[in-house]
Amino acid sequence: MSITRRHFGFGLAAFGLTACSSTVPSNSGSSGSTGLPADLRPAPNAGYDAWVASFRSRAGARGISQSTLRAAFRGAGYLPGVVTRDRNQTEFKRTLEDYLSIAVSEERLSKGRAAFGRHAATLRALERAYGVDAEIICAIWGLESFYGERRGNVPVISAASTLAYDGRRGAFFEKQLIAALKILQNGDTTPARMTGSWAGAMGHTQFIPTSYQAFAVDFTGDGRRDIWSEDPSDALASTAAYLQRNGWTRGLKWGGEAGAPGTPAGRILQPQAGGPKFSVTGNFNAIKRYNNSDSYAIGVGHLADRIAGGGPLRAGFPPDRYGLTKDDRILLQKRLTAKGFDTGGADGVLGPKSRAAISAYQSSRGLPASGDPSPALLASLG
């Protein structure tokens, strides 16, 4: 079976700002709607109610019992914020430099090394069982949920049924809803514990229900494939199984920076003009089966190498279209924040908050509030 997530964006919110940035952070032991914003809580909707009533017969024909349906939809409902997020998704066009600044940030790297240390025995056991490098498994965990910190808290039955009813990708999400109900019927988890992203991705490594059905593993041997548990073992094992069955070759590196010691010979990529070149192998393609993005696969591979003790990329990136290097952008963010224009951090990635800070500063100086950086703007900040 060849199931991929290539049309379903995960991992740094599919090129967004942070891992699972479109989800609500997980609260340990929460029961679904705890801590959710108002638009991600059930709202009255007669059309949705009618759709659910008609869906019940289709679900029954697919082997879903009435008791499972009653339990699953008890407390479930239409989530208006799910539809809003689905319709307002942006096709991010971040450079590889910006993507790696987020994917392999100092925080993600330090937490990754700590998480690897805590779970080294499990990760090494998975490497032996599935042939997938332990650091690669850990890196995917880091990109998908920040090592379990951002698993999402949206009830999956509500999210999947809302999107199935909405109809933009109705057939796809009805398939996910049926799969989620079968997971519940199998006893792997409960409706209250089956939470995830607004689009129904679940657990430490953000599996959609159909991928869960195909690849989830009961590594702990407790009779449940529990990717939602605080213990990430089943989720990490499921990720290893996914990669193994999607073409991972034991003992082969994913690739690396072209010309660097230890980098295998392979296909050469240069995702950003003027930036580093990478030599990639078939295992790079296996990572892309998890998320069909060169930047994602490079992010996973490079984060894995750094977790294992490797150094940063040797080649640098050219100045951006505004003539600023990453160091310039970090300095710009620091100077804006020091003057009271909060950029939300200084990572060299000029996202919406940084651009809002630039606009506010420009307005305070009587300048056109374009939100665009420039060397002159940096100089004016002292």
Coordinates of N, CA, C and O in Angstrom, one line a residue, residues 141-212:
W141 N 9.7 13.8 14.4 CA 9.0 14.2 15.6 C 9.1 15.6 16.0 O 8.2 16.3 16.3
G142 N 10.4 16.1 15.8 CA 10.6 17.6 16.1 C 9.9 18.5 15.2 O 9.3 19.5 15.6
L143 N 9.9 18.2 13.9 CA 9.2 19.1 12.9 C 7.7 18.9 13.0 O 7.0 19.9 12.8
E144 N 7.2 17.8 13.3 CA 5.7 17.6 13.3 C 5.0 18.1 14.6 O 3.9 18.6 14.5
S145 N 5.7 18.0 15.7 CA 5.0 18.4 16.9 C 5.9 19.0 18.0 O 5.5 19.1 19.2
F146 N 7.1 19.4 17.6 CA 8.0 20.0 18.6 C 8.3 19.0 19.7 O 8.2 19.3 20.9
Y147 N 8.5 17.7 19.3 CA 8.8 16.6 20.3 C 7.6 16.4 21.2 O 7.8 16.2 22.4
G148 N 6.4 16.5 20.7 CA 5.2 16.2 21.4 C 4.6 17.4 22.1 O 3.5 17.3 22.7
E149 N 5.2 18.6 22.1 CA 4.7 19.7 22.8 C 3.5 20.3 22.1 O 2.7 21.0 22.7
R150 N 3.3 20.1 20.7 CA 2.3 20.8 20.0 C 1.6 19.7 19.1 O 1.6 19.8 17.9
R151 N 0.9 18.8 19.8 CA 0.2 17.8 19.1 C -1.2 18.2 18.6 O -1.8 17.5 17.8
G152 N -1.7 19.3 19.1 CA -3.0 19.7 18.7 C -4.1 19.2 19.7 O -4.0 18.1 20.2
N153 N -5.1 20.0 19.9 CA -6.1 19.7 20.9 C -7.6 19.7 20.3 O -8.5 19.8 21.1
V154 N -7.7 19.7 19.0 CA -9.0 19.8 18.3 C -9.6 18.3 18.2 O -8.9 17.4 17.7
P155 N -10.8 18.1 18.7 CA -11.4 16.8 18.5 C -11.5 16.4 17.1 O -12.0 17.1 16.2
V156 N -10.9 15.2 16.8 CA -10.8 14.8 15.4 C -12.1 14.5 14.8 O -12.4 14.8 13.6
I157 N -13.1 13.9 15.5 CA -14.4 13.6 14.9 C -15.1 14.9 14.5 O -15.7 15.0 13.4
S158 N -15.0 15.9 15.3 CA -15.6 17.2 15.0 C -14.9 17.8 13.8 O -15.6 18.3 12.9
A159 N -13.6 17.8 13.8 CA -12.9 18.4 12.7 C -13.1 17.7 11.3 O -13.5 18.3 10.3
A160 N -13.0 16.3 11.4 CA -13.2 15.6 10.1 C -14.6 15.7 9.6 O -14.9 15.8 8.4
S161 N -15.6 15.6 10.5 CA -17.0 15.7 10.1 C -17.3 17.1 9.6 O -18.1 17.2 8.6
T162 N -16.8 18.1 10.2 CA -17.0 19.5 9.7 C -16.5 19.6 8.3 O -17.2 20.2 7.4
L163 N -15.3 19.1 8.0 CA -14.7 19.3 6.7 C -15.4 18.4 5.7 O -15.5 18.8 4.5
A164 N -15.8 17.2 6.1 CA -16.6 16.4 5.2 C -17.9 17.0 4.8 O -18.3 17.0 3.6
Y165 N -18.6 17.6 5.8 CA -19.9 18.3 5.5 C -19.6 19.6 4.6 O -20.4 19.8 3.7
D166 N -18.6 20.3 4.9 CA -18.3 21.6 4.2 C -18.2 21.3 2.7 O -18.6 22.1 1.9
G167 N -17.5 20.2 2.3 CA -17.6 19.8 0.9 C -16.4 20.2 0.0 O -16.3 19.6 -1.1
R168 N -15.5 21.1 0.5 CA -14.5 21.5 -0.4 C -13.6 20.3 -0.8 O -13.1 20.1 -1.9
R169 N -13.3 19.5 0.3 CA -12.6 18.2 0.1 C -13.5 17.1 0.8 O -12.9 16.3 1.6
G170 N -14.8 17.1 0.5 CA -15.7 16.3 1.2 C -15.4 14.8 1.2 O -15.4 14.1 2.2
A171 N -15.1 14.3 0.0 CA -14.9 12.8 -0.1 C -13.6 12.4 0.6 O -13.6 11.4 1.3
F172 N -12.6 13.2 0.6 CA -11.4 12.9 1.3 C -11.6 12.9 2.8 O -11.2 12.0 3.5
F173 N -12.3 13.9 3.3 CA -12.5 14.0 4.8 C -13.6 13.0 5.3 O -13.5 12.6 6.4
E174 N -14.5 12.6 4.4 CA -15.4 11.5 4.8 C -14.6 10.2 5.0 O -14.9 9.4 5.9
K175 N -13.7 10.0 4.1 CA -12.8 8.8 4.2 C -12.0 8.9 5.5 O -11.9 7.9 6.2
Q176 N -11.5 10.1 5.9 CA -10.8 10.2 7.1 C -11.7 10.0 8.3 O -11.3 9.4 9.3
L177 N -12.9 10.5 8.2 CA -13.9 10.3 9.3 C -14.2 8.8 9.5 O -14.2 8.3 10.7
I178 N -14.5 8.1 8.4 CA -14.7 6.6 8.6 C -13.5 6.0 9.2 O -13.7 5.1 10.1
A179 N -12.3 6.3 8.8 CA -11.1 5.7 9.3 C -11.0 6.0 10.8 O -10.6 5.1 11.6
A180 N -11.3 7.3 11.2 CA -11.2 7.6 12.6 C -12.2 6.8 13.4 O -11.9 6.4 14.6
L181 N -13.4 6.6 12.9 CA -14.4 5.8 13.6 C -14.0 4.4 13.8 O -14.2 3.7 14.8
K182 N -13.3 3.9 12.7 CA -12.8 2.5 12.8 C -11.7 2.4 13.9 O -11.6 1.4 14.6
I183 N -10.9 3.4 14.0 CA -9.9 3.4 15.1 C -10.6 3.4 16.5 O -10.1 2.6 17.3
L184 N -11.6 4.2 16.6 CA -12.3 4.2 17.9 C -13.0 2.8 18.1 O -13.0 2.3 19.2
Q185 N -13.6 2.3 17.1 CA -14.3 1.0 17.2 C -13.3 -0.1 17.6 O -13.6 -1.1 18.3
N186 N -12.0 0.0 17.1 CA -11.0 -1.0 17.4 C -10.5 -0.9 18.9 O -9.8 -1.8 19.4
G187 N -10.8 0.3 19.5 CA -10.4 0.4 20.9 C -9.0 1.0 21.1 O -8.5 1.0 22.2
D188 N -8.4 1.6 20.1 CA -7.1 2.1 20.2 C -7.1 3.4 21.1 O -6.1 3.7 21.7
T189 N -8.2 4.1 21.1 CA -8.3 5.3 21.9 C -9.8 5.6 22.1 O -10.6 4.9 21.7
T190 N -10.0 6.7 22.8 CA -11.4 7.1 23.0 C -11.7 8.4 22.3 O -10.8 9.2 21.9
P191 N -13.0 8.8 22.1 CA -13.3 10.1 21.4 C -12.7 11.3 22.1 O -12.2 12.2 21.5
A192 N -12.6 11.2 23.5 CA -12.1 12.4 24.2 C -10.6 12.5 24.0 O -10.0 13.6 24.0
R193 N -9.9 11.4 23.8 CA -8.4 11.4 23.6 C -8.0 11.6 22.2 O -6.9 11.9 21.9
M194 N -9.0 11.4 21.2 CA -8.6 11.5 19.8 C -8.7 12.9 19.4 O -9.6 13.4 18.8
T195 N -7.6 13.6 19.7 CA -7.5 15.0 19.3 C -6.3 15.2 18.4 O -5.4 14.4 18.3
G196 N -6.2 16.4 17.7 CA -5.1 16.6 16.8 C -5.2 18.0 16.3 O -5.7 19.0 16.9
S197 N -4.8 18.2 15.0 CA -4.8 19.5 14.4 C -6.2 19.8 13.9 O -7.1 19.0 13.9
W198 N -6.4 21.0 13.5 CA -7.7 21.4 13.0 C -8.1 20.6 11.7 O -9.3 20.5 11.4
A199 N -7.2 20.0 11.1 CA -7.5 19.2 9.9 C -7.4 17.7 10.2 O -7.5 16.9 9.2
G200 N -7.3 17.3 11.4 CA -7.4 15.9 11.8 C -6.2 15.1 11.9 O -6.2 13.9 11.9
A201 N -5.0 15.8 11.8 CA -3.7 15.1 12.0 C -3.5 14.8 13.5 O -3.7 15.7 14.3
M202 N -3.0 13.6 13.8 CA -3.1 13.2 15.2 C -1.7 12.8 15.7 O -0.9 12.2 15.0
G203 N -1.5 13.0 17.0 CA -0.4 12.4 17.7 C 0.9 13.1 17.6 O 1.0 14.1 16.9
H204 N 1.9 12.4 18.1 CA 3.3 13.0 18.2 C 3.8 13.3 16.8 O 4.6 14.2 16.6
T205 N 3.5 12.5 15.8 CA 4.1 12.7 14.5 C 3.0 12.9 13.4 O 3.2 12.7 12.2
Q206 N 1.8 13.3 13.9 CA 0.7 13.9 13.0 C 0.3 13.0 11.9 O 0.4 13.3 10.7
F207 N -0.2 11.8 12.3 CA -0.8 10.9 11.3 C -2.3 11.3 11.0 O -3.0 11.5 11.9
I208 N -2.7 11.2 9.7 CA -4.1 11.3 9.4 C -4.7 9.9 9.6 O -3.9 8.9 9.7
P209 N -6.0 9.8 9.8 CA -6.6 8.5 10.2 C -6.3 7.4 9.2 O -6.0 6.3 9.7
T210 N -6.3 7.6 7.9 CA -6.0 6.5 7.0 C -4.6 6.1 7.1 O -4.3 4.9 6.9
S211 N -3.6 7.0 7.3 CA -2.2 6.6 7.5 C -2.1 5.8 8.8 O -1.3 4.9 8.8
Y212 N -2.8 6.2 9.8 CA -2.8 5.5 11.0 C -3.2 4.0 10.8 O -2.6 3.1 11.2

